[in-house]
Coordinates of C-alpha atoms and ligand atoms in Angstrom, one line a residue:
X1 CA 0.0 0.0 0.0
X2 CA 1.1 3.2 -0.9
X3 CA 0.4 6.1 2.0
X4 CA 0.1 9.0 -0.9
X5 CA -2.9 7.5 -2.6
X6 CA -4.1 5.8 0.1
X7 CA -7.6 6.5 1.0
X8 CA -8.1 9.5 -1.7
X9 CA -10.3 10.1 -4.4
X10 CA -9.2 10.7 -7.8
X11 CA -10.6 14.0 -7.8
X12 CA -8.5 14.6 -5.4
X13 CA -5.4 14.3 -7.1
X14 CA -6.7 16.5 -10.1
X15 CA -4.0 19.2 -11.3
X16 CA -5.4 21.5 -13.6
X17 CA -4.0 21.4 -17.0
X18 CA -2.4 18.0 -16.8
X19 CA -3.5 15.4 -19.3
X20 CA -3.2 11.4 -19.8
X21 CA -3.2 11.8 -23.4
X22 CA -2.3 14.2 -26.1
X23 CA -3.9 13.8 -29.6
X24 CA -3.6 15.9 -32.9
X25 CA -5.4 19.0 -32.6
X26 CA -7.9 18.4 -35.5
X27 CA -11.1 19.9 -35.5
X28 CA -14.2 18.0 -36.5
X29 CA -15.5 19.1 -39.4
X30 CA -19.2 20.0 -39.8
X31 CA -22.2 20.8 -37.4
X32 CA -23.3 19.0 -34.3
X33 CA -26.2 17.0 -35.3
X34 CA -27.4 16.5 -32.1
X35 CA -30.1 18.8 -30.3
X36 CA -29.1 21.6 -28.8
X37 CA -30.3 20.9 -25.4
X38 CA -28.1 17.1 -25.8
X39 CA -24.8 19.5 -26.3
X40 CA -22.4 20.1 -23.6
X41 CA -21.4 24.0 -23.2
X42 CA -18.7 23.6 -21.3
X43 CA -15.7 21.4 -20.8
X44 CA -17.3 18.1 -18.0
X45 CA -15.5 18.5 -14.3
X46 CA -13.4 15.7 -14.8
X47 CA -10.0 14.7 -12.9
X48 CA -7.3 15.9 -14.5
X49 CA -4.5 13.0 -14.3
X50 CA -2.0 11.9 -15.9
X51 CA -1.4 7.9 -16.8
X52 CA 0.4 6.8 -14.0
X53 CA -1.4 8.8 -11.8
X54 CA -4.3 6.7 -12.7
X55 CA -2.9 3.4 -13.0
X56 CA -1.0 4.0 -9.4
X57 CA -4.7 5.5 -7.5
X58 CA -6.6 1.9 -9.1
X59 CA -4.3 -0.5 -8.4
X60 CA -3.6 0.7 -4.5
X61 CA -7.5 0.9 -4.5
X62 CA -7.7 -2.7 -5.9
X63 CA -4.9 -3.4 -2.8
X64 CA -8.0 -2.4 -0.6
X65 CA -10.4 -5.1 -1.2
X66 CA -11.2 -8.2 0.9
X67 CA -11.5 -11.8 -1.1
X68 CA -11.2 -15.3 -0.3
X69 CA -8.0 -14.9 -1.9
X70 CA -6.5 -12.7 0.4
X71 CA -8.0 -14.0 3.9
X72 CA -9.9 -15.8 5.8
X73 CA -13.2 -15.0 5.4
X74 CA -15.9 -16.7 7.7
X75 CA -19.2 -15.2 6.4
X76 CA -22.0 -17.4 7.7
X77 CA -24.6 -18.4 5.4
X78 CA -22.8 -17.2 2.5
X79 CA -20.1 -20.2 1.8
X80 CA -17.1 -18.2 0.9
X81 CA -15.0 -21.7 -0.2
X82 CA -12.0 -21.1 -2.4
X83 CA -12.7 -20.8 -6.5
X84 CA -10.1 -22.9 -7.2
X85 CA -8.3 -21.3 -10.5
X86 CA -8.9 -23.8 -12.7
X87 CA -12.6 -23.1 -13.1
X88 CA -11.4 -19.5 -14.6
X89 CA -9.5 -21.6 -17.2
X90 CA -12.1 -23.7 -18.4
X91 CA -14.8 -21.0 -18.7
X92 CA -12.2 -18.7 -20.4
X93 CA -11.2 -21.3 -23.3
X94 CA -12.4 -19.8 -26.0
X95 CA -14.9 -21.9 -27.4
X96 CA -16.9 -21.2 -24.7
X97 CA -15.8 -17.8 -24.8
X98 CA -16.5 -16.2 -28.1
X99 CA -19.6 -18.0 -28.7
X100 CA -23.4 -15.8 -29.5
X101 CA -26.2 -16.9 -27.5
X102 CA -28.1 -16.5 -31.1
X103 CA -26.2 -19.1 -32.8
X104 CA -27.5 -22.3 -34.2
X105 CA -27.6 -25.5 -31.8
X106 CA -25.6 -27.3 -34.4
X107 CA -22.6 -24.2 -33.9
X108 CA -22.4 -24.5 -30.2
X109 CA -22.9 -28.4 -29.3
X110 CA -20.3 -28.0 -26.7
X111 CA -21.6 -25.5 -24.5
X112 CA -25.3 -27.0 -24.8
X113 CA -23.6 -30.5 -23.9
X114 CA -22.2 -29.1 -20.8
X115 CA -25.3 -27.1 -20.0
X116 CA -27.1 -30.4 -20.2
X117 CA -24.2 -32.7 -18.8
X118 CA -24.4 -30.1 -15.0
X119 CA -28.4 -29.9 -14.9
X120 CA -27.8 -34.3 -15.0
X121 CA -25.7 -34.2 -12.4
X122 CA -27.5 -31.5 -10.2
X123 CA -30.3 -33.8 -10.3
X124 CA -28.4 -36.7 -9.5
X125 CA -26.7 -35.1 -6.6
X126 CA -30.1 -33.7 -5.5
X127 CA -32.4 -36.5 -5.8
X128 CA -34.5 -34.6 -8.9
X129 CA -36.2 -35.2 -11.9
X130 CA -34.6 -32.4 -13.8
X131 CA -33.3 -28.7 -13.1
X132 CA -33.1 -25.5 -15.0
X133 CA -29.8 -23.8 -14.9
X134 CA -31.1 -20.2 -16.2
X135 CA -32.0 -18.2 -13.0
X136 CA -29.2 -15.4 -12.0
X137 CA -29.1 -15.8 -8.3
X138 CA -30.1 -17.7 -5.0
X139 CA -33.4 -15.6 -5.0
X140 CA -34.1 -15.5 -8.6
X141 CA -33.9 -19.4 -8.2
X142 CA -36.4 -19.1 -5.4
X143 CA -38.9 -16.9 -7.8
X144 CA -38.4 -19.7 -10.0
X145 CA -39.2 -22.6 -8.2
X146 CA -42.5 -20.7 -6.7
X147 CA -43.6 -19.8 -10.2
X148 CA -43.3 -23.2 -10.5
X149 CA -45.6 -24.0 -7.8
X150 CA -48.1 -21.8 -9.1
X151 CA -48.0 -23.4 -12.4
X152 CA -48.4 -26.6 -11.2
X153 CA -51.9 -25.9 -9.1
X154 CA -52.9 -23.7 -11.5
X155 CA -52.6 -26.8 -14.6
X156 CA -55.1 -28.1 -11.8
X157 CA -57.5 -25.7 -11.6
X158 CA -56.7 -24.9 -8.2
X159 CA -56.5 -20.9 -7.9
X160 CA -57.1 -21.2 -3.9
X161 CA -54.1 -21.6 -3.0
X162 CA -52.4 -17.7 -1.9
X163 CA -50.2 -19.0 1.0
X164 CA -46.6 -19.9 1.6
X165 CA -45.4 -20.9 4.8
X166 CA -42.0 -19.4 5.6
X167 CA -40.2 -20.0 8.9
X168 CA -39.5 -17.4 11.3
X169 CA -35.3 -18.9 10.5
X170 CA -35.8 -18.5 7.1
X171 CA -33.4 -16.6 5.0
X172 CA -34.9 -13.1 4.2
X173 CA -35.0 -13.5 0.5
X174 CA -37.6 -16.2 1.2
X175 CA -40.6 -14.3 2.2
X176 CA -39.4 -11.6 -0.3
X177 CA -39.4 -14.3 -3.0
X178 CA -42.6 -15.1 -2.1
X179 CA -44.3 -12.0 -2.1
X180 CA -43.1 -11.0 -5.2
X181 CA -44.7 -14.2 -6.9
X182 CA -48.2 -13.0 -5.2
X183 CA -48.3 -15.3 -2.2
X184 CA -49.0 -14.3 1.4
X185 CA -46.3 -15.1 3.7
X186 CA -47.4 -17.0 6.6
X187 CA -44.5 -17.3 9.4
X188 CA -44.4 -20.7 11.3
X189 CA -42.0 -20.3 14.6
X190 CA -39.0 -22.2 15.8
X191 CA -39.0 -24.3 18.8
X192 CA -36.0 -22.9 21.1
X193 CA -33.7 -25.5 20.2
X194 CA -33.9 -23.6 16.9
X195 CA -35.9 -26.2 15.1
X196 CA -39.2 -26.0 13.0
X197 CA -42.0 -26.0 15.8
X198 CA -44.6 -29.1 14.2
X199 CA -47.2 -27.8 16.8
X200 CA -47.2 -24.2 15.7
X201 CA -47.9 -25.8 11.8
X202 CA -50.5 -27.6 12.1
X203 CA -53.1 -25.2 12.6
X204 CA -51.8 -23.1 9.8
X205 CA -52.6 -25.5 7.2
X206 CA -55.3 -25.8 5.0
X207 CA -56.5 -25.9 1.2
X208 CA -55.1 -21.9 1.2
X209 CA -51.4 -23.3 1.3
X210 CA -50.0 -23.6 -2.0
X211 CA -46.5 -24.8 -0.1
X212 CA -44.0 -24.3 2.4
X213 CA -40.2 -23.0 2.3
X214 CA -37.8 -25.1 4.1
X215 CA -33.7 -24.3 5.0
X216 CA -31.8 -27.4 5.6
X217 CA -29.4 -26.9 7.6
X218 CA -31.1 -24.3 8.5
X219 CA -29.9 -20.9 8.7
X220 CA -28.4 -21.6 12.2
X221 CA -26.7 -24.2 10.9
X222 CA -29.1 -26.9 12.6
X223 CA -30.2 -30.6 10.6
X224 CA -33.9 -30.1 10.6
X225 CA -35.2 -34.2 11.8
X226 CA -38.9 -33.5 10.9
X227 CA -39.0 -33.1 7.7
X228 CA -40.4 -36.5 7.0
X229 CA -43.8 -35.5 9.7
X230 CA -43.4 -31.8 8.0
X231 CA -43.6 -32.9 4.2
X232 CA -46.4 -35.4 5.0
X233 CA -48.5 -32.4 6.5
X234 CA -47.8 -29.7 3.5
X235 CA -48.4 -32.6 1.1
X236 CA -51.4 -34.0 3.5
X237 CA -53.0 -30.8 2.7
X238 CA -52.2 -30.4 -1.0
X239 CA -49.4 -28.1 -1.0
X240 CA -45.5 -28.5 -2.3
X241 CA -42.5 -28.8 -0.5
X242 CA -39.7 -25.8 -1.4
X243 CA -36.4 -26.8 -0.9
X244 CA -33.5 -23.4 -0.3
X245 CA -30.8 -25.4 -0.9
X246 CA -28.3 -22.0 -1.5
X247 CA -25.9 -23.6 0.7
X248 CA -26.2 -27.4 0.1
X249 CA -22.2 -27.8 1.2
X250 CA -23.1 -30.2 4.5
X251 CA -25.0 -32.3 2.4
X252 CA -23.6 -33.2 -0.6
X253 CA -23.4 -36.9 -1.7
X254 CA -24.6 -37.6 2.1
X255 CA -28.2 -36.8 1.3
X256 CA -30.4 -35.7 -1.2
X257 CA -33.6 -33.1 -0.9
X258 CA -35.1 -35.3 -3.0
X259 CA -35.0 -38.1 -0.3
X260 CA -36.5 -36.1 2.5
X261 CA -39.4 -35.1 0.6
X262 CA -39.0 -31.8 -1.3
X263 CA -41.0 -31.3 -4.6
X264 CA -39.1 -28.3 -5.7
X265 CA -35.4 -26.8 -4.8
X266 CA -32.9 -24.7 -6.2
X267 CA -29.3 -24.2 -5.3
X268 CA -26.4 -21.3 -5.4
X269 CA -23.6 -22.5 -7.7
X270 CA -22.1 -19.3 -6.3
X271 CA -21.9 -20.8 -2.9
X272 CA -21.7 -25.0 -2.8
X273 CA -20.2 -25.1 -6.2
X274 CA -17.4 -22.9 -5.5
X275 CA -18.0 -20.1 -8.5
X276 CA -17.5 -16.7 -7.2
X277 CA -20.0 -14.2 -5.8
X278 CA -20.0 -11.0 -3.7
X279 CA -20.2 -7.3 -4.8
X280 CA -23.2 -7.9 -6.7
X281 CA -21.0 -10.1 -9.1
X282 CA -22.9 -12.9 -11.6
X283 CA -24.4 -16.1 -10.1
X284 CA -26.2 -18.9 -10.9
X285 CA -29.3 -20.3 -8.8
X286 CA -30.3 -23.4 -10.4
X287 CA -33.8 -24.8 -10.1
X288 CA -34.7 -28.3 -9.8
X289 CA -38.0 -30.1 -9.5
X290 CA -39.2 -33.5 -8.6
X291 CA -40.9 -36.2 -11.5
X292 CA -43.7 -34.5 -12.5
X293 CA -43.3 -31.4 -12.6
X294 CA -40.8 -31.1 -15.0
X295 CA -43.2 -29.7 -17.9
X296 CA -43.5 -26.4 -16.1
X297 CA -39.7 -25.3 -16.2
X298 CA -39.0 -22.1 -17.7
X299 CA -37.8 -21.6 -21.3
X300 CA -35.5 -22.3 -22.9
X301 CA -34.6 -25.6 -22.0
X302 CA -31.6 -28.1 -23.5
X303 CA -32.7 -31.3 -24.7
X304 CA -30.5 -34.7 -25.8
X305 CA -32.0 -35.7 -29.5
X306 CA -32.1 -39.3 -29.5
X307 CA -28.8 -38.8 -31.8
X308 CA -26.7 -38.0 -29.1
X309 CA -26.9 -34.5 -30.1
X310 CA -28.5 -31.4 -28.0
X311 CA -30.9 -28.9 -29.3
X312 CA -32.6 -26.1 -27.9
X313 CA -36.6 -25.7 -26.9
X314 CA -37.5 -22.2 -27.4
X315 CA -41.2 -23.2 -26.9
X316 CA -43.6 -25.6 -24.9
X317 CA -47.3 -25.2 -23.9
X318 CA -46.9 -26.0 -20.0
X319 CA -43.7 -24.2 -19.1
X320 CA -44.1 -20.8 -17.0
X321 CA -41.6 -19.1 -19.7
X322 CA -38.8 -17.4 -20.1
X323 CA -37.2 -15.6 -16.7
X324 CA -33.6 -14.9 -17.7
X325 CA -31.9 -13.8 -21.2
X326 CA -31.2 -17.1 -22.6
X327 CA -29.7 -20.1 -20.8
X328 CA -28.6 -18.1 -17.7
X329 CA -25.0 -17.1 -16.7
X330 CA -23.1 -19.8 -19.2
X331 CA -19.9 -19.0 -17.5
X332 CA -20.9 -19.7 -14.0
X333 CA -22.1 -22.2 -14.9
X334 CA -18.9 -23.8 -16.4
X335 CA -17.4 -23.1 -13.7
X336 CA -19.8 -25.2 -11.0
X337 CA -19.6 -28.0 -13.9
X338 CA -15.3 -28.0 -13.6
X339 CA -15.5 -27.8 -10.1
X340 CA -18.0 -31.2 -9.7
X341 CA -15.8 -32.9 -12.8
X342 CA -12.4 -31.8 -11.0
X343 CA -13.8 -33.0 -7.2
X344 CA -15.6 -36.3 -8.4
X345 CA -17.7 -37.8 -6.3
X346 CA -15.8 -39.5 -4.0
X347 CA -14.3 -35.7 -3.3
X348 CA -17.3 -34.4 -3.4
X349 CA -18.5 -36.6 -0.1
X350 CA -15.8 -35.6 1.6
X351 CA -16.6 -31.8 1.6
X352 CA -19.8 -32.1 3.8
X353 CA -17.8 -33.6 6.9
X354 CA -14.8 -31.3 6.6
X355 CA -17.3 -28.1 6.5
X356 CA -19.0 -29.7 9.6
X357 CA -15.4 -30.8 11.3
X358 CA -13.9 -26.8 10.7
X359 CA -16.9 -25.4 12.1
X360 CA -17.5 -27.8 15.3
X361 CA -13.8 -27.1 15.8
X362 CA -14.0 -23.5 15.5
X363 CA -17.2 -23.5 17.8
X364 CA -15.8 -25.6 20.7
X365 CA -13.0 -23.6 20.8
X366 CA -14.6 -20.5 21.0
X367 CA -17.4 -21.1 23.3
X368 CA -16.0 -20.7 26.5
X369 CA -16.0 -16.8 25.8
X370 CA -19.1 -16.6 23.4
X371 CA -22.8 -17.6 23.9
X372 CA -23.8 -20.6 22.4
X373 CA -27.5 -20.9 22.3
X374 CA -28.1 -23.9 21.1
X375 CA -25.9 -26.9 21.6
X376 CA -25.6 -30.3 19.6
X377 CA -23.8 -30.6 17.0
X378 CA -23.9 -27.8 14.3
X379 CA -23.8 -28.4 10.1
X380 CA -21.4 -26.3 8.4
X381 CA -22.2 -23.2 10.2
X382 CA -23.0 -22.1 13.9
X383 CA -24.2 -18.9 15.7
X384 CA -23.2 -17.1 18.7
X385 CA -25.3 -14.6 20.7
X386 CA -22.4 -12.4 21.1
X387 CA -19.6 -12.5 24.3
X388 CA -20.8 -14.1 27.0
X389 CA -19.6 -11.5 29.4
X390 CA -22.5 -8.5 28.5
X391 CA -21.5 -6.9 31.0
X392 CA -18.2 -5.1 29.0
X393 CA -20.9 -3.4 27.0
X394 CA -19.1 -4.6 23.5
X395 CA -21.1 -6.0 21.2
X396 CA -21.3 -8.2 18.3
X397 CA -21.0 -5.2 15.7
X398 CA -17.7 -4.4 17.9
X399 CA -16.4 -7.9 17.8
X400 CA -16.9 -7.6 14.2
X401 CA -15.4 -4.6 13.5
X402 CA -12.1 -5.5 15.8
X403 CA -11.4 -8.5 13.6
X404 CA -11.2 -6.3 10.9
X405 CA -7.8 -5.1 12.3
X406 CA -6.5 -8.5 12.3
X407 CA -6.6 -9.1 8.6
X408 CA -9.9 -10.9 9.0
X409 CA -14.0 -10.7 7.2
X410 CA -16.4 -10.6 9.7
X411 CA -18.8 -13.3 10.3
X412 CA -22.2 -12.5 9.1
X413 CA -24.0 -10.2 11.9
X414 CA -27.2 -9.5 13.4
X415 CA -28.8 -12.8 11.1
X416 CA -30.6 -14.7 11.9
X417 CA -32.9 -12.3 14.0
X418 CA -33.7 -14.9 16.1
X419 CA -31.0 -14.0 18.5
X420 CA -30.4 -10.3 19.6
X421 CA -26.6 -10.5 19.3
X422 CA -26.6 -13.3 16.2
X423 CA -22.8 -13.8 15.3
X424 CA -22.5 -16.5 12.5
X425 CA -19.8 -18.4 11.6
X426 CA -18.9 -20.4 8.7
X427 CA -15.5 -21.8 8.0
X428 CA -16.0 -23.6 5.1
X429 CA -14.2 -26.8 4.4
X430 CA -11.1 -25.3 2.5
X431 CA -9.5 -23.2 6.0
X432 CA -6.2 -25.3 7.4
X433 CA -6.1 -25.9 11.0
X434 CA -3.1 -23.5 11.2
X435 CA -5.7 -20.6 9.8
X436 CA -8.4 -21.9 12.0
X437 CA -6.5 -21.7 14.9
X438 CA -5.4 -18.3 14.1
X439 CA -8.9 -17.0 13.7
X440 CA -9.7 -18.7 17.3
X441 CA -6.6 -16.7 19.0
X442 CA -8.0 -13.5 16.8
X443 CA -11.5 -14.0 18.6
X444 CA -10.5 -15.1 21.9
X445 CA -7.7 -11.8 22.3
X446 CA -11.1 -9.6 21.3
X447 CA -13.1 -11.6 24.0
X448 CA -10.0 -10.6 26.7
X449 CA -10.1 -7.4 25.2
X450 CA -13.9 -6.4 25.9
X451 CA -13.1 -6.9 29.3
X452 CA -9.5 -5.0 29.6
X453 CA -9.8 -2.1 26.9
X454 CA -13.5 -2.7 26.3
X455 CA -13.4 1.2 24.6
X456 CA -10.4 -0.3 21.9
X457 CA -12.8 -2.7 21.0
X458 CA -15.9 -0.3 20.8
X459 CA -13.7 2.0 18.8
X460 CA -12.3 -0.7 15.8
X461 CA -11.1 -0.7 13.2
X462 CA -8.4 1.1 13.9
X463 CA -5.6 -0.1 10.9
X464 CA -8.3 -0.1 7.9
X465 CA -8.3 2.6 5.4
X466 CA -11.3 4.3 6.9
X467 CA -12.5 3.6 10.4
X468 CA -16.1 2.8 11.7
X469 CA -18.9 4.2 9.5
X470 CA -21.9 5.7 10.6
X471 CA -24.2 2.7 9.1
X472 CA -27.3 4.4 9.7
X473 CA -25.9 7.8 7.5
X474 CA -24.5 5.5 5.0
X475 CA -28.1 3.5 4.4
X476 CA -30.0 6.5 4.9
X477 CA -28.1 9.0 3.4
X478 CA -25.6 7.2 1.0
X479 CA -23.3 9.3 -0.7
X480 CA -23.0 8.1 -4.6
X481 CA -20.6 11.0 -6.3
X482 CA -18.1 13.2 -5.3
X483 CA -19.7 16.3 -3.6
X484 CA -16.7 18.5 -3.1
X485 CA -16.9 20.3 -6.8
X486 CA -20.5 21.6 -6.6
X487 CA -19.9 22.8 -9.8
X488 CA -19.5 19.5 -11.2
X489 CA -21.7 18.3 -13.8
X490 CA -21.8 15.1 -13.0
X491 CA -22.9 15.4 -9.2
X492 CA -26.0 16.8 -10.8
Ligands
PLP501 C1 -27.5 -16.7 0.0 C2 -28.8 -17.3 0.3 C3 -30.0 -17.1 -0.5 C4 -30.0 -16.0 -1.6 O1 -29.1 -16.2 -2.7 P1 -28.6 -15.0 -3.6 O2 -27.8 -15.6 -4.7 O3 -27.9 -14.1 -2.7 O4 -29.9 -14.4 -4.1 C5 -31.1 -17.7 -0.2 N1 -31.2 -18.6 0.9 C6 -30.1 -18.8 1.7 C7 -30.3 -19.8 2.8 C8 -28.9 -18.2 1.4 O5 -27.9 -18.4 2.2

């Protein structure tokens, strides 16, 4: 890191007069065509740099951003594994690369083969009929599958059916996902050893429900034992089974949704299949569905011709229709189908275990100083209720924030809400012991910290390029341009 450019804006290093470039001085010939009111009158405020001034302020900005490939990085619920490099490879060669989604099938066989060859093994590794590959994202996945739902009791003439049961553990983009494909949301609680209450279900269903939403692991990282009794009394009642499988690590190759009783599922390749996400980068939220329901996937699909070759269905009478541009995120996909290829399955069964071993390790280690809530053994994620001693005034948002100075990525915070303090952790099976046990020293120093210095703690970060932000001002009031030049077009 370089200490001139660190922390300033590129407006801020503006000389007047200087340039990046220089280019003949040759005036354009002729009259602007466009509309008066579309021409600029004066010169736009921009920063006047030269190249190396540039080049220098992007890459020491770059230097400032947190990855999996520069720490640990322990974000619950999100399954921040390694993208093991190998993955870029295969979905840069270029004949996946510099491909059109409007070419003919018959130009593009191998993409459509591999598009086909992952949507197999998704089903085989989930216990499905068949999946779709094309939705974006974890929640797009989850619009998805419910417009599948709603397909599938409308093709029955069933339009009762408004209701999804969501519960109170779920995931936020649940409810969300529901709403936005018309349902009403109706919340079914927890038990206090974090699990699906049966009791508080049973007198919510009826022939209103058109399904119900189920985590598993849950979002507290908890193996939910009554699915079996819970499927038999949303499918007793005539509804469907959901399946969030967005982070499927702890199960794979042990057991498959499909098994337990869900009708319809989808997964995050950007999360169990080790393709990248974060900063609002491309995903992939695969959709699969049980026998049966196959017909209502969305357009377009890949199909095996009884050739061997693939072609593409644009159309079908049953299908809800088309949700994305295309086949999805093609790349993403490759990248889930090289990681599965590269693993095989025998790999592939270990990862479940080794994400439950890292975080049962990490938990143990760590509980003496932080609140478990809920013993038993874990999945591949647990949550703390903050420090156990309350007393020091430091919360989880300080604990956070501390570890920040120590080269670490907070857990995820404040989620699930069923805990005041919530402070999830998930190591993910890729972390050595060595890095593990680093991370535990990290937490327990911040745990003997809130007690000795309890204002250092409430005060972190103190080595990051800008301290503690006023969350609240930054949602509230967030700050998109540079303000400083009033004057400046732009900020307009
Ligand atoms: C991440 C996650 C989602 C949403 O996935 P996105 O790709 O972020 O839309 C849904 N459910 C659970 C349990 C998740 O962890």
């Amino acid at each position: 890191m370089n200490a001139k450019y660190y922390g300033k804006l590129i407006f801020e290093l503006s000389h007047s007069g200087r340039r990046g470039y220089s280019l003949p001085d040759e005036t354009v010939d002729g009259e602007c065509q466009l509309p008066a009111s579309l021409c600029r009158q004066s010169e736009p405020a921009l920063p006047e740099v030269d190249e190396l001034t540039v080049v220098r302020h992007y890459t020491n900005m770059s230097n400032n951003n947190f990855g999996v490939d520069t720490g640990f990085y322990p974000l619950g619920s999100c399954t921040m594994k390694y993208n093991p490099k190998i993955n870029e490879e295969v979905c840069r060669d270029r004949a996946f690369n510099d491909v059109h989604p409007l070419q003919s099938a018959a130009s593009v066989q191998g993409s459509l083969e591999a598009y086909y060859d992952l949507k197999e093994l998704l089903a085989k590794i989930c216990g499905m009929a068949d999946f779709t590959l094309n939705p974006f994202a974890g929640a797009h996945g989850e619009l998805t599958g419910l417009m599948v739902i709603k397909a599938y009791h409308r093709s029955r003439g069933d339009s009762k059916r408004t209701k999804i049961i969501v519960p109170d553990s779920a995931h936020g983009t649940n409810p969300a996902s529901a709403a936005r494909c018309g349902f009403e949301v109706v919340e079914v609680k927890s038990k206090p050893d974090g699990r699906i209450d049966v009791e508080e279900l049973k007198p919510l269903l009826g022939d209103d429900i058109a399904g119900m939403m189920m985590t598993n692991p849950n979002t507290l990282g908890l193996f939910e034992y009554e699915i079996p009794e819970i499927a038999a009394l949303i499918h007793g009642c005539g509804g469907l089974m959901y399946y969030d499988g967005a982070n499927l690590n702890p199960l794979l190759g042990i057991c498959r949704p499909g098994d337990m009783g869900f009708d319809v599922m989808h997964i995050n390749l950007h999360k169990t299949f080790s393709t990248p996400h974060g900063g609002g980068g491309p995903g992939s939220g695969p959709v699969g569905v049980r026998a049966g329901l196959e017909k209502f996937l969305p357009l377009p699909k890949v199909v095996k011709n009884d050739d061997g070759t693939f072609a593409v269905e644009e159309e079908s009478a049953d299908s809800l229709g088309s949700i994305s541009a295309f086949l999805g995120n093609i790349a993403v996909q490759l990248k889930a189908y090289a990681y599965i290829l590269t693993m095989g399955s025998d790999n592939l069964k270990r990862v479940g275990p080794m994400a439950v071993l890292n975080a049962m390790y990490v938990r143990e280690k760590l509980k003496s100083k932080y609140e478990l809530p809920i013993t038993g053994v874990c999945k591949h994620e647990f949550v703390f209720n903050g420090l156990r001693d309350k007393s020091t005034g430091v919360t989880t948002l300080d604990v956070a924030k501390r570890l920040l100075d120590f080269g670490f990525h907070a857990p995820t915070i404040y989620f699930p809400l069923l805990f005041h303090e919530a402070l999830m952790i998930e190591p993910t099976e890729n972390e050595s012991k060595e890095t593990l046990d680093e991370f535990i020293s990290v937490m327990l120093r911040i745990a003997d910290e809130a007690q000795a210095e309890p204002e250092k703690v409430k005060s972190a970060p103190h080595d990051t390029p800008i301290s503690r932000l006023d969350e609240v001002m930054a949602a509230r009031e967030p700050r998109l341009t540079y303000r400083q030049l009033t004057d400046n077009p732009i900020n307009a």
